[in-house]
Short mmCIF file of C-alpha atoms in Angstrom, two decimals:
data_model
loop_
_atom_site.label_atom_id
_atom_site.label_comp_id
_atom_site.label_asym_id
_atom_site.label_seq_id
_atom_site.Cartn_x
_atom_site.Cartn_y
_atom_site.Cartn_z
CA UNK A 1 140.27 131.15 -9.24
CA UNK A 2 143.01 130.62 -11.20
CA UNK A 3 143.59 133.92 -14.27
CA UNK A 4 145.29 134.25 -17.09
CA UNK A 5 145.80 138.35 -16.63
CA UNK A 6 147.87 140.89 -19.01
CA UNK A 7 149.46 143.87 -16.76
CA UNK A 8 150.74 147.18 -16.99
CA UNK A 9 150.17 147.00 -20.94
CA UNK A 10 150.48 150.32 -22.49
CA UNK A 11 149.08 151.61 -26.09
CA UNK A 12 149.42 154.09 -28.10
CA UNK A 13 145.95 156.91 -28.89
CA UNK A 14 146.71 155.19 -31.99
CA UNK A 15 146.71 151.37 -30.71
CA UNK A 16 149.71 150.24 -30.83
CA UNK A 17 151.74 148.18 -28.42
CA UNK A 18 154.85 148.34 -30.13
CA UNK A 19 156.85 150.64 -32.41
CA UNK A 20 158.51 149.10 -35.69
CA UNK A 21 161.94 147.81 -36.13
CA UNK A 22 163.34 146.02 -33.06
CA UNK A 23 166.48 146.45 -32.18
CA UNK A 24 169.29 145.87 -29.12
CA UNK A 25 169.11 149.42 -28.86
CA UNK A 26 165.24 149.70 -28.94
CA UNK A 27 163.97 146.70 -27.63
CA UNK A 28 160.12 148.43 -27.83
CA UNK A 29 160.69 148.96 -31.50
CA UNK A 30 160.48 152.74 -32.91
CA UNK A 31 159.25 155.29 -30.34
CA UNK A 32 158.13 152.55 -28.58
CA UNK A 33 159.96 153.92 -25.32
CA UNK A 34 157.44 156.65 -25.37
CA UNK A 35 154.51 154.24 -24.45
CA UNK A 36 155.87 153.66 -20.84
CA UNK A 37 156.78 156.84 -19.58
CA UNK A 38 154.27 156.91 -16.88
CA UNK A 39 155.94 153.91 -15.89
CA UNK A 40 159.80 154.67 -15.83
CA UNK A 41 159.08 157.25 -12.78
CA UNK A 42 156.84 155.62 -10.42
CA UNK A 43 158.63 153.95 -7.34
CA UNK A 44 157.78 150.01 -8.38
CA UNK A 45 160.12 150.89 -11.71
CA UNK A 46 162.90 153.21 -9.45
CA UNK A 47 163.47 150.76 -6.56
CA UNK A 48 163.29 148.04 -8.98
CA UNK A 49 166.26 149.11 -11.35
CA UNK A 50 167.78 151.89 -8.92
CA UNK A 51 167.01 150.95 -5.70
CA UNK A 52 165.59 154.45 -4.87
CA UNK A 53 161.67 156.01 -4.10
CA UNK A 54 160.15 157.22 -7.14
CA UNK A 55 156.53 158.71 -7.47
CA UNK A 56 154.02 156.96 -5.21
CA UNK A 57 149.86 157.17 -6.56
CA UNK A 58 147.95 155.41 -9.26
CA UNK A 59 150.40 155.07 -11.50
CA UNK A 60 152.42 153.23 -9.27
CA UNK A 61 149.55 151.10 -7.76
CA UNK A 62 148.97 150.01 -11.03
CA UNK A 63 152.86 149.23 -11.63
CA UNK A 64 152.90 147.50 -8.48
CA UNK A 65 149.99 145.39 -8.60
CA UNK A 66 150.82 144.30 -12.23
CA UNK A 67 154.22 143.58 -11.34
CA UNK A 68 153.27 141.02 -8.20
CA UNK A 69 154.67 138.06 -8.26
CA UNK A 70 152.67 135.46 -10.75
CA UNK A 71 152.31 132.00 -10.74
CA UNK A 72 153.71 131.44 -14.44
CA UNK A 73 154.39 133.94 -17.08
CA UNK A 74 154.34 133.65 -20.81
CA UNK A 75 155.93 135.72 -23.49
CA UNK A 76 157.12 136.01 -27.15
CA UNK A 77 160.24 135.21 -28.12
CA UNK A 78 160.78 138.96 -29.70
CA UNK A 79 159.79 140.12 -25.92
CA UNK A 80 162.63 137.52 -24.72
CA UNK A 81 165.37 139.21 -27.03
CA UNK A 82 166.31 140.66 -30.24
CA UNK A 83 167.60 137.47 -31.77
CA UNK A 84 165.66 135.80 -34.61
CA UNK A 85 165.96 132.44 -36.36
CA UNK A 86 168.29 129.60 -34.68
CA UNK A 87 170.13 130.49 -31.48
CA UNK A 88 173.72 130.99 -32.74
CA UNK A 89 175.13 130.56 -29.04
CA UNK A 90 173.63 130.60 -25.13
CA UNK A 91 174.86 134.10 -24.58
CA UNK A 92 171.13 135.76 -24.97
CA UNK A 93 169.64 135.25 -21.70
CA UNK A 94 166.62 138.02 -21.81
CA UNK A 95 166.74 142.02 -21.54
CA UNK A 96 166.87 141.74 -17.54
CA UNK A 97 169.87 140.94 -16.27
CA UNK A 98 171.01 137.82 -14.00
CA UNK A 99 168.10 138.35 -11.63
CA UNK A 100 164.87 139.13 -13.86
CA UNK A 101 161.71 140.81 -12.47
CA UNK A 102 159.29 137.31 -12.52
CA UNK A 103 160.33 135.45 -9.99
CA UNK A 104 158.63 132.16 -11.38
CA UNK A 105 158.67 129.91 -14.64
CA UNK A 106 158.40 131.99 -17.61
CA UNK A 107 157.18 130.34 -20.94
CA UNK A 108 158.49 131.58 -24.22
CA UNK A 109 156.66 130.32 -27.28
CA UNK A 110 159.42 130.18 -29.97
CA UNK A 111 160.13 127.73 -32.78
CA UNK A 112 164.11 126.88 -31.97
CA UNK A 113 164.26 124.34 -29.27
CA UNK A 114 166.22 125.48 -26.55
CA UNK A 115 167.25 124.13 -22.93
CA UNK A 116 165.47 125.70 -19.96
CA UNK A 117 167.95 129.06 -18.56
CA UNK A 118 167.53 128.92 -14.80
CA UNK A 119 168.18 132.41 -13.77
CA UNK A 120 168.41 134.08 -10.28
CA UNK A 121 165.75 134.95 -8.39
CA UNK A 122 163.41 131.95 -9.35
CA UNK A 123 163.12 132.63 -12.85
CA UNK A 124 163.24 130.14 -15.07
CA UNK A 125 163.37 130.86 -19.06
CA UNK A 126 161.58 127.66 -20.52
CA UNK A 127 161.53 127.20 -24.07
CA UNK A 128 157.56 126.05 -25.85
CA UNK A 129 158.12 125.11 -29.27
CA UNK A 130 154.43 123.36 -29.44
CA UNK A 131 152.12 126.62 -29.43
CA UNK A 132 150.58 128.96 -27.73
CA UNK A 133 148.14 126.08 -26.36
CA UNK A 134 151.14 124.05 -25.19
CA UNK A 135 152.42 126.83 -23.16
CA UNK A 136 149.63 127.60 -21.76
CA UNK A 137 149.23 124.16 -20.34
CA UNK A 138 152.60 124.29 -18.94
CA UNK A 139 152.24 127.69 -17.39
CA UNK A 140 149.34 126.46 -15.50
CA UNK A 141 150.68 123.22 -14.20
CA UNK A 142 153.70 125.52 -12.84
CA UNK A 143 151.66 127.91 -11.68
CA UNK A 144 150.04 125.76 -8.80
CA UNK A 145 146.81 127.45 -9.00
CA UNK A 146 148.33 131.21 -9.02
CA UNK A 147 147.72 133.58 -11.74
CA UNK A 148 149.52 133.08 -15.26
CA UNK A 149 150.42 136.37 -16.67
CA UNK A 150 150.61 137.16 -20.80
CA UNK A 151 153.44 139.36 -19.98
CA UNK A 152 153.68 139.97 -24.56
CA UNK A 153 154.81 141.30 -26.82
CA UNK A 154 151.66 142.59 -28.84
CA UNK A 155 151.98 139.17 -30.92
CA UNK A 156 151.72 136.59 -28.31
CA UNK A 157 148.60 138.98 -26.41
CA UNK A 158 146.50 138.80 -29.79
CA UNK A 159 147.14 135.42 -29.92
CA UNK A 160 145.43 134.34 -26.77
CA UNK A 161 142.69 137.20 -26.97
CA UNK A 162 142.11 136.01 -29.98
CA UNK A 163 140.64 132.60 -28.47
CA UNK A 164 139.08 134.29 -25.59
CA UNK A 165 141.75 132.63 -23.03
CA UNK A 166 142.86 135.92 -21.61
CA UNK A 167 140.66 136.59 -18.66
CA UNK A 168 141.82 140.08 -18.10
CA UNK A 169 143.39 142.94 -19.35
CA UNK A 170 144.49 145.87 -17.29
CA UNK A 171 145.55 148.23 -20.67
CA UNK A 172 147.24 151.57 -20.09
CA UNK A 173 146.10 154.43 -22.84
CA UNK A 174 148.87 156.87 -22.77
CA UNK A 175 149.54 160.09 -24.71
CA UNK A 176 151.65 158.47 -27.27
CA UNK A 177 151.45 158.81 -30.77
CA UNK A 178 153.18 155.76 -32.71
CA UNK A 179 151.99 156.31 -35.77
CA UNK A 180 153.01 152.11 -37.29
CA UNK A 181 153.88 149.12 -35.70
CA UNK A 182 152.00 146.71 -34.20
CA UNK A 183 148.35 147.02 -33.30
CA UNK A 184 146.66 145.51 -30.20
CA UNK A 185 143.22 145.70 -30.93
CA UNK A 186 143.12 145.62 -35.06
CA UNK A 187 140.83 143.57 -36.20
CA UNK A 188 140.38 141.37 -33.04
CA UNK A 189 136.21 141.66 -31.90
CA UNK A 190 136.52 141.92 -28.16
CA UNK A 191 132.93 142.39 -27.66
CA UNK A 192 132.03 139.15 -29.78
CA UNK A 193 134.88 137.13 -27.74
CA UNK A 194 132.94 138.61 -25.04
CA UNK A 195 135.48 141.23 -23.32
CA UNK A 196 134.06 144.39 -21.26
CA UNK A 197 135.31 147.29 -19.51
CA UNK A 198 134.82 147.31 -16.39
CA UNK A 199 137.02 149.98 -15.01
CA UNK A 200 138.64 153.47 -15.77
CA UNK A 201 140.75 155.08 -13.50
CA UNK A 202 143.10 158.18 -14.69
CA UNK A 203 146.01 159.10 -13.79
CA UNK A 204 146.72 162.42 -15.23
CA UNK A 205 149.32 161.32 -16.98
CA UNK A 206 147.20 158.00 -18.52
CA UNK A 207 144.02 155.90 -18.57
CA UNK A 208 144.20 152.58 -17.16
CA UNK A 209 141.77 150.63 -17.90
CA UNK A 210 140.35 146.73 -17.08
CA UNK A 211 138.49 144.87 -19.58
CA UNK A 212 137.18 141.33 -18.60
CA UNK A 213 135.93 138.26 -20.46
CA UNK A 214 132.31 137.63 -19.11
CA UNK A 215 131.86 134.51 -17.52
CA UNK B 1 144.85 182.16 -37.29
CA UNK B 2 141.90 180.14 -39.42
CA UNK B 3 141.84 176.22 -37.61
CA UNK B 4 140.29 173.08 -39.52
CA UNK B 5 139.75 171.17 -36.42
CA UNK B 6 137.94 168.56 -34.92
CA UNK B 7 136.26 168.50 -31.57
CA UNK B 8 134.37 166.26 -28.94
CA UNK B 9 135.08 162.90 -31.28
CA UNK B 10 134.86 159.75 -29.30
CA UNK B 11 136.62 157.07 -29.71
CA UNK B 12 136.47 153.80 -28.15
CA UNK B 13 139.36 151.53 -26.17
CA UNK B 14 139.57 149.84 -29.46
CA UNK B 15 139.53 152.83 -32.04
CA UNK B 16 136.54 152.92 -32.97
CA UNK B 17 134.76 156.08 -33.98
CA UNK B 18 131.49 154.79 -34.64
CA UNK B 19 129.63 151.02 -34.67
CA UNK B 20 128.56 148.91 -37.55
CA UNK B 21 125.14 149.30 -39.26
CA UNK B 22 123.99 153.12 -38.95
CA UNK B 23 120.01 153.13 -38.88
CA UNK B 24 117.32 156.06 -38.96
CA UNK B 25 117.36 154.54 -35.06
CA UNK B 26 120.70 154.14 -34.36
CA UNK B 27 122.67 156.83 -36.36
CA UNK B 28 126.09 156.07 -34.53
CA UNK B 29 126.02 152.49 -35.47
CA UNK B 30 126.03 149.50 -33.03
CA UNK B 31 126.96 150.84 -29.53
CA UNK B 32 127.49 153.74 -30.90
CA UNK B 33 125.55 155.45 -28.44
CA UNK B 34 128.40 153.72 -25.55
CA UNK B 35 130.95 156.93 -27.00
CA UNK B 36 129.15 159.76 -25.77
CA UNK B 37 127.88 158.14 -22.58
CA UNK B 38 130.45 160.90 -21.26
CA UNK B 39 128.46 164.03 -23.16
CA UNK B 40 125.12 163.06 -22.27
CA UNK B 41 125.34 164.17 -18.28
CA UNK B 42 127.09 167.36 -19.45
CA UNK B 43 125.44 170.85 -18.64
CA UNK B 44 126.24 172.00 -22.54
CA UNK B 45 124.11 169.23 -23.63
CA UNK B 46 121.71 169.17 -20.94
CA UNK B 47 120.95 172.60 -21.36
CA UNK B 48 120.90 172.18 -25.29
CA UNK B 49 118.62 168.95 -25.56
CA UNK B 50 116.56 169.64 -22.64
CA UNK B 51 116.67 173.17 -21.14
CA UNK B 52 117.95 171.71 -17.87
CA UNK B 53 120.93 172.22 -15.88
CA UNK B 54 123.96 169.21 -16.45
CA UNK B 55 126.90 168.37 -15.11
CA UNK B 56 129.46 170.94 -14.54
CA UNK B 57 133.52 170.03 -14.63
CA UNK B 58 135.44 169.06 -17.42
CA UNK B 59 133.70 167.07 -19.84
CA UNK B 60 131.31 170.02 -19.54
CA UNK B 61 134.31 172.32 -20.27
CA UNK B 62 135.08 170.04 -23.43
CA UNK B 63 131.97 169.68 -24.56
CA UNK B 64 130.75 173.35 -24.34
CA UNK B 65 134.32 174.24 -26.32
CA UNK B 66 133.78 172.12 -28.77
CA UNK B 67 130.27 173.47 -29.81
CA UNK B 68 131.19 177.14 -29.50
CA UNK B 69 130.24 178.56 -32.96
CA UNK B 70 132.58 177.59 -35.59
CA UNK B 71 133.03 179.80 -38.81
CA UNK B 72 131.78 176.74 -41.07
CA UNK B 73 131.07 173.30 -40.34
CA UNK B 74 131.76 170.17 -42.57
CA UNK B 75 130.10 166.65 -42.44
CA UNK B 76 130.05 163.68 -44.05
CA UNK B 77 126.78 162.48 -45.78
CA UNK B 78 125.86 159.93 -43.39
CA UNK B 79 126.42 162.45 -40.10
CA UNK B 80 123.55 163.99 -41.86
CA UNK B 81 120.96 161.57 -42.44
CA UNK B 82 120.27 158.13 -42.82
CA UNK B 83 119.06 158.12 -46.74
CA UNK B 84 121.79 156.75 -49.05
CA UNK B 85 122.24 157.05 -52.75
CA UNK B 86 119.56 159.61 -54.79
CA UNK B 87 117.07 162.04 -52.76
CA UNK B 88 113.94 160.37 -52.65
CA UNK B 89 112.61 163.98 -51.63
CA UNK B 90 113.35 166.62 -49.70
CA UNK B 91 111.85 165.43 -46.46
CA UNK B 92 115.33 164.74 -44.58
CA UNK B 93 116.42 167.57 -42.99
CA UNK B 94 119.04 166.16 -40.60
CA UNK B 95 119.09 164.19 -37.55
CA UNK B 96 118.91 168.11 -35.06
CA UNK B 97 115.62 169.41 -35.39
CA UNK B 98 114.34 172.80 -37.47
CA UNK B 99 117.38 174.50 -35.15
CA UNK B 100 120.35 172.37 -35.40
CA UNK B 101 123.17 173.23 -32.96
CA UNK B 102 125.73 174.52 -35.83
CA UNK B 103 124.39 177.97 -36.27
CA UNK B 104 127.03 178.30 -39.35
CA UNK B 105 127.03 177.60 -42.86
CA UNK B 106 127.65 173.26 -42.98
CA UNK B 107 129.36 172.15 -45.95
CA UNK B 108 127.90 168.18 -46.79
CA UNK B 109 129.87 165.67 -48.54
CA UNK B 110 127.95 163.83 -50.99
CA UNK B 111 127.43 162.36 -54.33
CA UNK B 112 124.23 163.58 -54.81
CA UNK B 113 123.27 167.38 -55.47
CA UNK B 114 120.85 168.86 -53.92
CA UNK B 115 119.46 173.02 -52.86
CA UNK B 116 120.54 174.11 -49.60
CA UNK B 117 118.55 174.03 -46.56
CA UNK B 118 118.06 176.67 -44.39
CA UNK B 119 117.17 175.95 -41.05
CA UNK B 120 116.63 178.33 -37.93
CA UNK B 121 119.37 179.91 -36.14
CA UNK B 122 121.88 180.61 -38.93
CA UNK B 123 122.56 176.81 -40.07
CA UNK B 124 122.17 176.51 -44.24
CA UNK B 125 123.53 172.83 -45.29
CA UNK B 126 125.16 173.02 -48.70
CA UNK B 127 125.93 169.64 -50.63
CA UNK B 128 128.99 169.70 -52.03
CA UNK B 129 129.32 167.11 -54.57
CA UNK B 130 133.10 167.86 -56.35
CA UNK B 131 135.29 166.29 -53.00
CA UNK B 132 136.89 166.84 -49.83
CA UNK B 133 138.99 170.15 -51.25
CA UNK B 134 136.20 172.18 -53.08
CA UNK B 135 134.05 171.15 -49.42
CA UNK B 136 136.69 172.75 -47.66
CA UNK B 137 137.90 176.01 -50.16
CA UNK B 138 133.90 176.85 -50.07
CA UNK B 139 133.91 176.15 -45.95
CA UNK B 140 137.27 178.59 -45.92
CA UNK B 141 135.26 181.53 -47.66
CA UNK B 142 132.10 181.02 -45.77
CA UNK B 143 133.74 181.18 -42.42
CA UNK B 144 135.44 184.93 -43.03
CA UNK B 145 138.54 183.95 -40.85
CA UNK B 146 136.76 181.75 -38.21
CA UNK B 147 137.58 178.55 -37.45
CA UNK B 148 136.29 175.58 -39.89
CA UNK B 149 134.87 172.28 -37.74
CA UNK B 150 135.12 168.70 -39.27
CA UNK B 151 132.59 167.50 -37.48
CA UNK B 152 132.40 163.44 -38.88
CA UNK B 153 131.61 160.72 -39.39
CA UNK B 154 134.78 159.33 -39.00
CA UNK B 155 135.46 158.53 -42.76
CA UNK B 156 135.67 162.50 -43.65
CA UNK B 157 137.76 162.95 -40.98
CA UNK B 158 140.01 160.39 -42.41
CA UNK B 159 140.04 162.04 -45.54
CA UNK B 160 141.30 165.04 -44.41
CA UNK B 161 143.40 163.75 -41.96
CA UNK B 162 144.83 161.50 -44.53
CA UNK B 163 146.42 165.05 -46.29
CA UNK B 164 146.70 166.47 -42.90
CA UNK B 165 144.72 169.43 -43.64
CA UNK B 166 143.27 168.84 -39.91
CA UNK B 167 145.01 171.16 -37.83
CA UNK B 168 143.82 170.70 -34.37
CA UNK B 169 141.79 167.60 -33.14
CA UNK B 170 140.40 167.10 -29.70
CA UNK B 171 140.01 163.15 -29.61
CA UNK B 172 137.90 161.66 -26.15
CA UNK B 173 139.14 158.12 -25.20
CA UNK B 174 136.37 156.31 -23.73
CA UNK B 175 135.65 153.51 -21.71
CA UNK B 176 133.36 151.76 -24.87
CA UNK B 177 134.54 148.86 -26.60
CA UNK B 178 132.64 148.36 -30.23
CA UNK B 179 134.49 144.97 -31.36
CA UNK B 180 133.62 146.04 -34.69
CA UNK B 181 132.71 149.72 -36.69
CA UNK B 182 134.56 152.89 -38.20
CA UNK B 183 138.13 152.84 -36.72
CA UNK B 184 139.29 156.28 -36.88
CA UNK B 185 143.14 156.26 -36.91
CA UNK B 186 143.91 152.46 -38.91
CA UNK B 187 146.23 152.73 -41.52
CA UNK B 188 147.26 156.52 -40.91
CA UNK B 189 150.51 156.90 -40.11
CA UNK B 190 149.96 159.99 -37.47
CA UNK B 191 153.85 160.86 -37.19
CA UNK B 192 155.08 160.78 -40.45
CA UNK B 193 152.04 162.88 -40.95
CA UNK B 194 153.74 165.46 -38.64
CA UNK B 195 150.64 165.06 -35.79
CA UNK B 196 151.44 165.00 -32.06
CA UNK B 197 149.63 165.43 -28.74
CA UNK B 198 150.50 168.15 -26.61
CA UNK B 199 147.33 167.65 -23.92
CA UNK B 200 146.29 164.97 -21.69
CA UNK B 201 143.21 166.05 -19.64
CA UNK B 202 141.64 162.61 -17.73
CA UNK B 203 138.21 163.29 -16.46
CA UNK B 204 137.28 160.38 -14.39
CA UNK B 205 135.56 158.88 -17.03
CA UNK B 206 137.59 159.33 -20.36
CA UNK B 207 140.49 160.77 -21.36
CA UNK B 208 140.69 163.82 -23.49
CA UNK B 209 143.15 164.55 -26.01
CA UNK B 210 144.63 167.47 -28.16
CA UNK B 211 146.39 166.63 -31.13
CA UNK B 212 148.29 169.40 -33.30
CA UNK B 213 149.87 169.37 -36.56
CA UNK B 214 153.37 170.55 -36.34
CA UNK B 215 153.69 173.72 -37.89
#
């Protein structure tokens, strides 16, 4: 059956997804960096943006298997790039190069209109100015029956939890200590939208945990 | 060196330290109970509760640290009993028995005076009724140089986490998700309050934590 999944998601102990204040330089916001470095060594991230091993074990099972290719993928516009407000020029074309890590149609819910950016690799950037439900529609006619993953930021995942259309989570508790910026959880009732947690697995270095909607 | 510190507090995937609605059965709240699913099993508590052997590892390890004797203990009103606003009587003697598990002088936060209690084994609750500060100055003297526990609920810990006069906390992740409750970090601003976390231990079933105040 056909999921809409979030992967390899990190928080803070404190809940957050995200530090404050965005920025070319900081594209996680504030400290935000700190949140994903279980990730950085493990040999899914290395042979990815090095092309050499890194660590093998469950932190890189978990990269791995959240990193598989999806069906469709949707994201915020602040995950797609620093720029806010109307695009001054076609020059932005994401934080991942010429040949991003999706590999399929990815959604961006925005509200400046925008032509589609067909990169290499089979991604293609395609701009939703309609709404989250819009997207979500579109993602799942593209995504021929695969998996649709809510790749973020913070914003766009609260969005869609906050209806109950996420099926699952796979959420990565790390050591980090954020102190502000932008909370995953606050204020959003998982267990009245019906969400579980179903499994725990440490790593030693973080908890990764899945929490599913009951069906 | 004297510690104010904070041990064996759960916390759930969501932050929360505690459920909605305490009750005379139900004193953590709404799933409350789901937090210390981890404890229960252990050898410490085992032994404690029910004169039986528990689980050995490290939760036990945890757990059994964070009940050695502390110098004084502090709580907030509703960690010790159900009743809120005047006394009725002096019937409620806490939720642990005639020979609760503090064996220490406990300092009580409330608004309402009443005489100290003493109980068996060296525990004598004190209501302190002028604030966090003249709870802890009185907890300082009473513990002659040991360490000072702030045992809950999770509003006095925010309190004196809020001045960062905690100096040591040993937070447990769980696996618990309480939609709703006590959240124990919202709204504080952990780094600018000069906290960090210097230990990671995963279990298998949660994750513990040490957090420090820079010195």
């Amino acid at each position: 059956m056909q999921k809409i999944r979030v992967d390899n998601f990190s928080i803070s102990i404190d809940g957050f997804g995200a530090g404050q204040a965005q920025t070319l330089d900081n594209p996680i916001g504030r400290n935000g960096m700190d949140l994903h470095q279980w990730f950085f060594p493990t040999d899914t991230f290395q042979q990815m943006v090095a092309g050499r091993p890194g660590e093998k074990g469950i932190d890189n099972d978990f990269a791995s298997k959240g990193l598989e290719k999806a069906g469709a993928c949707i994201m915020g516009r602040n995950m797609f790039g620093p720029v806010r407000g109307d695009w001054p020029d076609d020059k932005w074309r994401g934080w991942w190069g010429e040949n991003p890590p999706f590999h399929c149609p990815v959604f961006v819910l925005t509200n400046h209109a925008r032509a589609p950016i067909e990169m290499e690799g089979g991604t293609t950037f395609h701009f939703v100015t309609d709404g989250i439900h819009a997207a979500l529609d579109r993602a799942k006619q593209a995504a021929n029956g695969r998996d649709i993953r809510v790749c973020g930021g913070v914003s766009t995942i609260r969005q869609y939890l906050k209806e109950a259309l996420i099926d699952q989570m796979h959420i990565v508790i790390t050591s980090a200590i954020l102190g502000t910026g932008e909370h995953l959880f606050n204020g959003i009732d998982l267990l009245k939208l019906g969400y579980k947690c179903v499994q725990v697995t440490p790593s030693g270095k973080v908890m990764h945990t899945i929490i599913v909607k009951d069906q």
